[in-house]
Coordinates of C-alpha atoms and ligand atoms in Angstrom, one line a residue:
M8 CA 116.8 87.0 21.3
P9 CA 113.6 86.4 23.1
F10 CA 115.3 83.6 25.0
R11 CA 118.2 85.9 26.0
A12 CA 115.9 88.7 26.9
A13 CA 113.9 86.3 29.2
V14 CA 117.1 85.2 30.9
L15 CA 118.1 88.8 31.5
G16 CA 114.6 89.7 32.7
C17 CA 114.9 86.9 35.2
L18 CA 118.3 88.1 36.4
Q19 CA 116.9 91.5 36.8
L20 CA 114.1 90.2 38.9
V21 CA 116.5 88.2 41.1
V22 CA 118.7 91.3 41.5
A23 CA 115.7 93.5 42.2
G24 CA 114.3 90.9 44.7
S25 CA 117.6 90.7 46.7
L26 CA 117.9 94.5 46.8
A27 CA 114.3 94.7 48.1
S28 CA 115.0 92.2 50.9
Q29 CA 118.1 94.1 52.0
A30 CA 116.4 97.5 51.7
A31 CA 114.3 97.3 54.8
P32 CA 117.1 96.8 57.4
A33 CA 119.3 99.3 55.6
T34 CA 116.9 102.1 56.3
T35 CA 116.7 103.0 59.9
C36 CA 113.4 104.5 61.1
R37 CA 114.5 107.8 62.7
S38 CA 111.4 107.8 64.9
C39 CA 111.8 104.4 66.6
G40 CA 115.2 103.0 65.6
N41 CA 113.4 100.1 63.9
H42 CA 111.8 98.9 67.2
G43 CA 108.4 99.6 65.7
V44 CA 107.4 101.3 69.0
V45 CA 108.2 104.5 70.7
D46 CA 108.0 105.6 74.4
C47 CA 104.6 106.9 75.3
G48 CA 104.9 110.7 75.3
K49 CA 102.7 111.2 78.3
H50 CA 105.3 110.2 80.8
K51 CA 108.6 111.9 81.7
K52 CA 111.8 109.9 81.4
A53 CA 112.2 109.4 85.1
A54 CA 108.6 108.2 85.4
L55 CA 109.2 105.7 82.5
E56 CA 112.2 104.3 84.4
Q57 CA 110.2 104.1 87.6
E58 CA 107.3 102.3 85.9
R59 CA 109.7 99.9 84.0
S60 CA 111.2 98.9 87.3
V61 CA 107.9 97.3 88.4
A62 CA 105.6 94.7 86.8
F63 CA 102.4 96.7 86.8
C64 CA 101.1 100.0 88.2
S65 CA 97.5 101.1 88.1
H66 CA 98.5 104.8 87.8
A67 CA 100.4 104.0 84.6
E68 CA 97.5 101.9 83.5
S69 CA 95.2 104.9 83.7
C70 CA 97.3 106.6 80.9
K71 CA 94.8 107.1 78.1
S72 CA 97.5 107.0 75.4
C73 CA 99.3 103.8 76.3
E74 CA 97.0 102.1 78.9
G75 CA 100.1 101.1 80.9
A76 CA 102.1 99.6 78.1
L77 CA 104.4 102.7 78.3
R78 CA 105.0 102.5 74.6
A79 CA 103.0 103.5 71.5
D80 CA 103.0 102.2 67.9
C81 CA 105.5 104.1 65.7
K82 CA 103.6 105.9 63.1
Q83 CA 106.5 106.2 60.7
C84 CA 107.1 102.6 60.1
S85 CA 105.4 99.2 60.3
N86 CA 106.6 96.3 62.5
E87 CA 104.0 93.6 62.9
T88 CA 105.9 91.7 65.6
A89 CA 106.4 94.8 67.8
E90 CA 102.7 95.8 67.2
A91 CA 101.5 92.4 68.3
E92 CA 103.7 92.5 71.3
L93 CA 102.3 95.9 72.2
R94 CA 98.8 94.7 72.0
R95 CA 99.6 91.7 74.2
R96 CA 101.1 94.0 76.8
V97 CA 98.0 96.2 76.8
E98 CA 95.8 93.1 77.3
T99 CA 98.0 91.8 80.1
V100 CA 97.9 95.1 82.0
R101 CA 94.1 95.3 81.5
A102 CA 93.5 91.8 82.8
W103 CA 95.7 92.5 85.9
R104 CA 93.7 95.8 86.5
D105 CA 90.3 94.2 86.0
G106 CA 91.2 91.4 88.5
L107 CA 91.9 94.1 91.2
R108 CA 88.6 95.9 90.5
K109 CA 86.8 92.7 91.6
S110 CA 89.1 91.6 94.4
V111 CA 89.9 95.0 96.0
D112 CA 88.2 98.1 94.5
A113 CA 84.7 96.5 94.9
H114 CA 85.3 96.3 98.7
S115 CA 87.0 99.6 99.4
K116 CA 84.2 102.0 99.5
V117 CA 86.2 105.2 100.3
E118 CA 88.6 106.4 97.6
P119 CA 89.7 103.7 95.1
M120 CA 93.2 102.5 95.9
L121 CA 96.2 102.4 93.6
H122 CA 97.8 99.1 92.9
L123 CA 101.4 98.0 92.2
Q124 CA 102.9 94.7 91.4
T125 CA 106.7 94.1 91.8
A126 CA 108.8 91.0 91.7
H127 CA 107.5 89.5 95.0
L128 CA 104.8 91.9 96.1
D129 CA 101.2 92.9 95.3
L130 CA 100.6 96.2 97.0
S131 CA 97.3 98.2 97.2
F132 CA 97.8 101.7 98.5
G133 CA 95.4 104.4 99.6
I134 CA 97.5 106.7 101.9
A135 CA 96.8 110.2 100.7
K136 CA 100.0 112.0 101.5
I137 CA 103.3 111.1 103.0
T138 CA 106.1 113.4 104.2
V139 CA 109.5 111.7 103.7
G140 CA 112.2 113.9 105.2
K141 CA 111.1 117.3 103.9
A142 CA 109.4 116.1 100.7
K143 CA 105.7 115.7 100.5
I144 CA 104.8 112.9 98.2
D145 CA 101.4 111.8 96.8
T146 CA 99.7 108.5 96.8
H147 CA 101.3 107.2 93.6
E148 CA 104.8 108.2 94.7
G149 CA 104.2 106.8 98.2
M150 CA 103.1 103.5 96.6
H151 CA 106.3 103.1 94.6
L152 CA 108.3 104.1 97.7
Y153 CA 106.7 101.4 99.8
G154 CA 107.0 98.9 96.9
D155 CA 110.7 99.5 96.8
R156 CA 111.0 99.4 100.6
I157 CA 109.2 96.1 100.9
E158 CA 111.3 94.5 98.2
A159 CA 114.4 95.8 100.0
L160 CA 113.2 94.4 103.3
R161 CA 112.6 91.0 101.8
K162 CA 116.1 91.1 100.3
L163 CA 117.6 92.0 103.6
Y164 CA 115.7 89.1 105.3
I165 CA 117.0 86.7 102.7
E166 CA 120.5 87.9 103.1
T167 CA 120.4 88.0 106.9
L168 CA 119.0 84.5 107.4
E169 CA 120.6 83.1 104.2
V170 CA 117.3 82.0 102.8
D171 CA 116.9 80.4 99.4
E172 CA 114.1 81.8 97.3
K173 CA 112.6 78.3 97.2
E174 CA 112.0 78.4 100.9
F175 CA 109.2 81.0 100.4
S176 CA 106.0 79.8 98.8
A177 CA 103.8 83.0 98.8
R178 CA 104.0 86.4 97.3
L179 CA 103.5 89.2 99.8
R180 CA 100.1 90.9 99.6
V181 CA 99.9 94.2 101.4
Y182 CA 97.1 96.7 101.7
M183 CA 98.0 100.1 103.1
C184 CA 94.6 101.8 103.5
R185 CA 93.6 105.5 103.5
D186 CA 91.8 105.3 106.8
S187 CA 90.2 102.9 109.3
R188 CA 87.0 102.7 107.3
Q189 CA 88.8 101.5 104.2
A190 CA 90.9 99.1 106.3
N191 CA 87.8 97.7 108.0
D192 CA 85.9 97.3 104.7
L193 CA 88.8 95.6 103.1
G194 CA 90.6 93.7 106.0
P195 CA 88.0 91.0 106.5
R196 CA 87.7 90.4 102.7
V197 CA 91.4 90.0 102.0
T198 CA 92.5 88.2 105.2
G199 CA 89.3 86.3 106.0
L200 CA 89.7 87.4 109.6
G201 CA 87.4 89.6 111.6
G202 CA 87.4 93.4 111.3
N203 CA 87.5 96.0 114.0
F204 CA 91.3 96.1 114.4
A205 CA 93.3 99.0 115.6
V206 CA 96.0 99.3 113.0
G207 CA 96.3 96.1 111.0
T208 CA 95.5 92.5 110.5
K209 CA 97.5 89.7 109.1
L210 CA 96.9 86.3 107.4
M211 CA 100.0 84.2 107.8
G212 CA 101.4 80.8 107.0
I213 CA 100.8 79.6 103.5
D214 CA 99.4 83.0 102.6
A215 CA 101.2 86.3 103.5
V216 CA 98.7 89.1 103.7
Y217 CA 98.8 92.3 105.7
C218 CA 96.1 94.9 105.7
M219 CA 96.6 98.1 107.7
W220 CA 95.9 101.8 108.0
Q221 CA 98.1 104.6 109.3
E222 CA 96.6 105.1 112.7
P223 CA 97.8 108.7 113.6
R224 CA 98.7 108.2 117.3
G225 CA 100.6 104.9 116.8
L226 CA 102.0 105.8 113.4
P227 CA 102.5 109.6 113.4
D228 CA 105.0 109.8 110.6
D229 CA 106.6 108.0 107.7
E230 CA 109.4 106.5 109.8
A231 CA 106.8 105.0 112.1
L232 CA 104.9 103.7 109.2
H233 CA 108.0 102.2 107.7
R234 CA 108.9 100.4 111.0
N235 CA 105.3 99.1 111.2
I236 CA 105.5 97.7 107.7
A237 CA 108.9 96.1 108.4
H238 CA 107.8 94.6 111.7
N239 CA 104.7 93.0 110.3
L240 CA 106.1 91.9 107.0
V241 CA 108.9 90.1 108.9
H242 CA 106.1 88.1 110.6
L243 CA 104.7 87.3 107.2
L244 CA 108.1 86.2 105.9
T245 CA 108.8 84.1 109.0
S246 CA 105.5 82.3 108.9
N247 CA 105.8 81.7 105.2
L248 CA 109.3 80.4 105.5
E249 CA 109.4 76.6 104.9
P250 CA 107.8 74.8 106.6
A251 CA 105.0 77.4 106.1
G252 CA 102.7 77.9 109.0
Y253 CA 101.7 80.3 111.8
F254 CA 104.5 80.7 114.3
G255 CA 104.7 82.0 117.8
N256 CA 101.6 80.3 119.1
P257 CA 101.8 78.0 121.0
A258 CA 105.1 79.2 122.6
N259 CA 108.2 80.6 121.0
G260 CA 106.8 84.1 120.8
W261 CA 110.2 85.5 121.8
V262 CA 111.8 84.3 118.5
D263 CA 108.8 85.5 116.4
E264 CA 108.6 88.9 118.1
G265 CA 112.4 89.2 118.6
L266 CA 113.1 88.7 114.9
A267 CA 110.4 91.2 113.9
H268 CA 111.9 93.8 116.3
W269 CA 115.4 93.0 115.0
F270 CA 114.4 94.1 111.5
E271 CA 112.4 97.0 112.7
D272 CA 115.5 98.2 114.6
K273 CA 117.7 97.5 111.6
I274 CA 115.8 99.7 109.2
G275 CA 114.5 102.3 111.6
G276 CA 116.8 102.4 114.6
K277 CA 114.1 101.6 117.2
C278 CA 111.3 99.2 118.1
T279 CA 107.8 100.6 118.4
N280 CA 105.5 97.8 117.2
Y281 CA 104.2 95.1 119.4
C282 CA 101.9 92.2 118.6
F283 CA 100.0 91.8 121.8
E284 CA 96.4 92.2 122.8
E285 CA 96.6 95.3 125.0
V286 CA 98.1 97.3 122.3
L287 CA 94.7 97.4 120.6
T288 CA 93.6 99.8 123.3
Q289 CA 97.0 101.5 123.9
Q290 CA 98.0 103.0 120.6
G291 CA 101.1 105.1 120.5
Q292 CA 102.5 103.6 123.7
T293 CA 106.2 102.8 123.6
F294 CA 108.7 101.2 125.9
K295 CA 111.9 103.2 126.6
A296 CA 111.2 105.2 123.5
G297 CA 112.0 102.1 121.4
K298 CA 115.7 102.2 122.3
W299 CA 116.1 98.7 123.6
R300 CA 119.8 98.1 123.8
P301 CA 120.4 100.5 126.7
A302 CA 117.1 99.3 128.2
V303 CA 118.1 95.7 128.2
R304 CA 121.6 96.6 129.6
A305 CA 119.8 98.4 132.4
M306 CA 117.6 95.3 133.0
L307 CA 120.8 93.2 133.2
D308 CA 122.4 95.6 135.7
A309 CA 119.2 95.6 137.8
K310 CA 119.1 91.7 137.6
E311 CA 115.7 92.0 135.9
L312 CA 116.4 89.8 132.9
Q313 CA 114.5 86.6 132.8
S314 CA 115.7 83.1 132.0
L315 CA 115.1 81.8 128.5
A316 CA 113.1 78.9 130.0
A317 CA 110.7 81.4 131.6
I318 CA 110.1 83.4 128.4
A319 CA 110.1 80.6 125.9
P320 CA 106.6 79.1 126.6
K321 CA 104.9 82.5 126.0
N322 CA 103.0 83.1 122.8
T323 CA 103.7 86.1 120.6
D324 CA 100.7 88.0 122.0
Q325 CA 101.5 87.3 125.7
L326 CA 104.9 89.0 126.0
T327 CA 105.1 92.1 128.3
F328 CA 107.0 95.2 127.2
P329 CA 110.2 94.2 129.0
E330 CA 109.9 90.7 127.5
H331 CA 109.6 92.2 124.0
A332 CA 112.8 94.1 124.6
Q333 CA 114.6 91.0 126.0
S334 CA 113.3 89.0 123.1
F335 CA 114.8 91.5 120.7
A336 CA 118.1 91.3 122.5
M337 CA 118.2 87.5 122.6
V338 CA 117.7 87.4 118.8
D339 CA 120.3 90.1 118.4
C340 CA 122.7 88.0 120.4
L341 CA 122.0 84.8 118.4
I342 CA 122.5 86.6 115.1
A343 CA 125.6 88.5 116.2
K344 CA 127.3 85.4 117.8
H345 CA 126.2 82.6 115.6
G346 CA 124.9 84.1 112.3
G347 CA 121.6 84.3 110.5
D348 CA 121.8 80.8 108.9
K349 CA 121.9 79.1 112.3
L350 CA 118.9 81.2 113.4
K351 CA 117.0 80.1 110.3
Q352 CA 117.8 76.5 111.1
F353 CA 116.6 77.0 114.7
L354 CA 113.4 78.7 113.4
R355 CA 112.7 75.8 111.0
Q356 CA 113.1 73.3 113.9
L357 CA 110.7 75.3 116.1
K358 CA 108.3 75.5 113.2
S359 CA 108.5 71.7 112.8
K360 CA 107.3 71.5 116.5
V361 CA 110.6 70.4 117.9
E362 CA 110.9 71.3 121.6
M363 CA 112.8 74.5 122.1
R364 CA 115.6 73.0 124.2
D365 CA 116.1 70.2 121.7
A366 CA 116.1 72.6 118.8
M367 CA 118.6 74.8 120.5
Q368 CA 120.8 71.8 121.3
A369 CA 120.6 70.4 117.8
V370 CA 121.4 73.8 116.1
Y371 CA 123.7 75.6 118.6
G372 CA 125.0 72.7 120.6
F373 CA 123.9 74.2 124.0
G374 CA 120.8 74.4 126.1
P375 CA 118.8 77.3 127.6
L376 CA 120.9 77.5 130.8
T377 CA 124.1 77.9 128.8
F378 CA 122.4 80.4 126.6
D379 CA 121.3 82.5 129.6
T380 CA 125.0 82.8 130.7
E381 CA 126.2 83.5 127.2
F382 CA 123.4 86.1 126.6
Q383 CA 124.1 88.0 129.8
A384 CA 127.8 88.2 129.1
W385 CA 127.2 89.3 125.6
V386 CA 124.8 92.1 126.7
A387 CA 127.4 93.2 129.3
A388 CA 130.1 93.4 126.6
N389 CA 128.0 94.9 123.7
Y390 CA 125.2 97.1 125.1
S391 CA 126.0 100.3 126.7
P392 CA 123.7 101.7 129.5
L393 CA 123.9 105.0 127.6
D394 CA 121.7 105.5 124.7
S395 CA 123.9 105.1 121.7
A396 CA 122.9 105.8 118.1
R397 CA 124.4 102.6 116.8
Ligands
LIG421 ZN1 109.5 103.6 63.4
LIG422 ZN1 103.4 104.0 88.9
LIG423 ZN1 101.3 106.4 78.6
LIG424 ZN1 105.0 91.5 116.1

């Protein structure tokens, strides 16, 4: 009897044990669905989605409840794995934020900036208010908007020129400052270049850094700001494109500027940003209101277009207004007629210091003289002298 009882007792233990091991998953925690964590209650649903579409946001990090993890421990159940994961996330967000306190906040004496990290971009943002269409948005919303726009621009660049991700080596680092004081405090620190610049300064090549402020005459509204960011970030992308290195000096400024204008026009319908010295003292000046297709058509009709051989030796910062417009049109022609992939191959040859005429021959199979004829015929066929919306 004692023996039999012992066997039964054991059996009961086994049964009880197996029941216990099944009991946990059989009960679902109503609060968290057994994830062990719940959404942080301090953020609206749309805000949670926005924050989860980026890697880090300093505004989310400032939430006292979740410290940027966007989740909280479920009080109704216990899940050690999820809790450990949550702690790790809080620590990762904190380490990211602490790094920016040293590298950026310490050098921007005005208002502290907000910070965002997305897949390919580190953005620090101080612009107080932006009006997009009729909506007025604050610094935090503005930062997410520009984070999305810069990622979209990079994607468009990749698609247009058929770039492989491996051909870029740097993340984009962009500082959109509240005012000139903030930009002048920060610019020299983050680019290593001298301060006292009108709108922005860039560090290009292996690094891809742009620090700017919204100078009110040159960049009076959100559309102008967006075009400025597009123009300058295309310079960063082009210079970082393999082989990484500063491009457009010496020579070949027409490709460097032409491509930056091409994307500026693509996203904003006009070209209003120039990288040349005089612009530092001539903010807000535009050429033909930025509508360059009809302007170039008028130059063709007036026989004012220059030969490629005449423009090609100029550096990016040596082009005149009409030369900027012609450079845009020449790049427009090369992309329209021969595709973005060929333009990228041409760029890579020029960046490898191959002579322009040899690079053109190798990639396109013709030289500058043939290009002049082809370009002028293309302008005649594709650009109207009337200002079209296109
Ligand atoms: Zn729970
Ligand atoms: Zn955010
Ligand atoms: Zn929170
Ligand atoms: Zn430029």
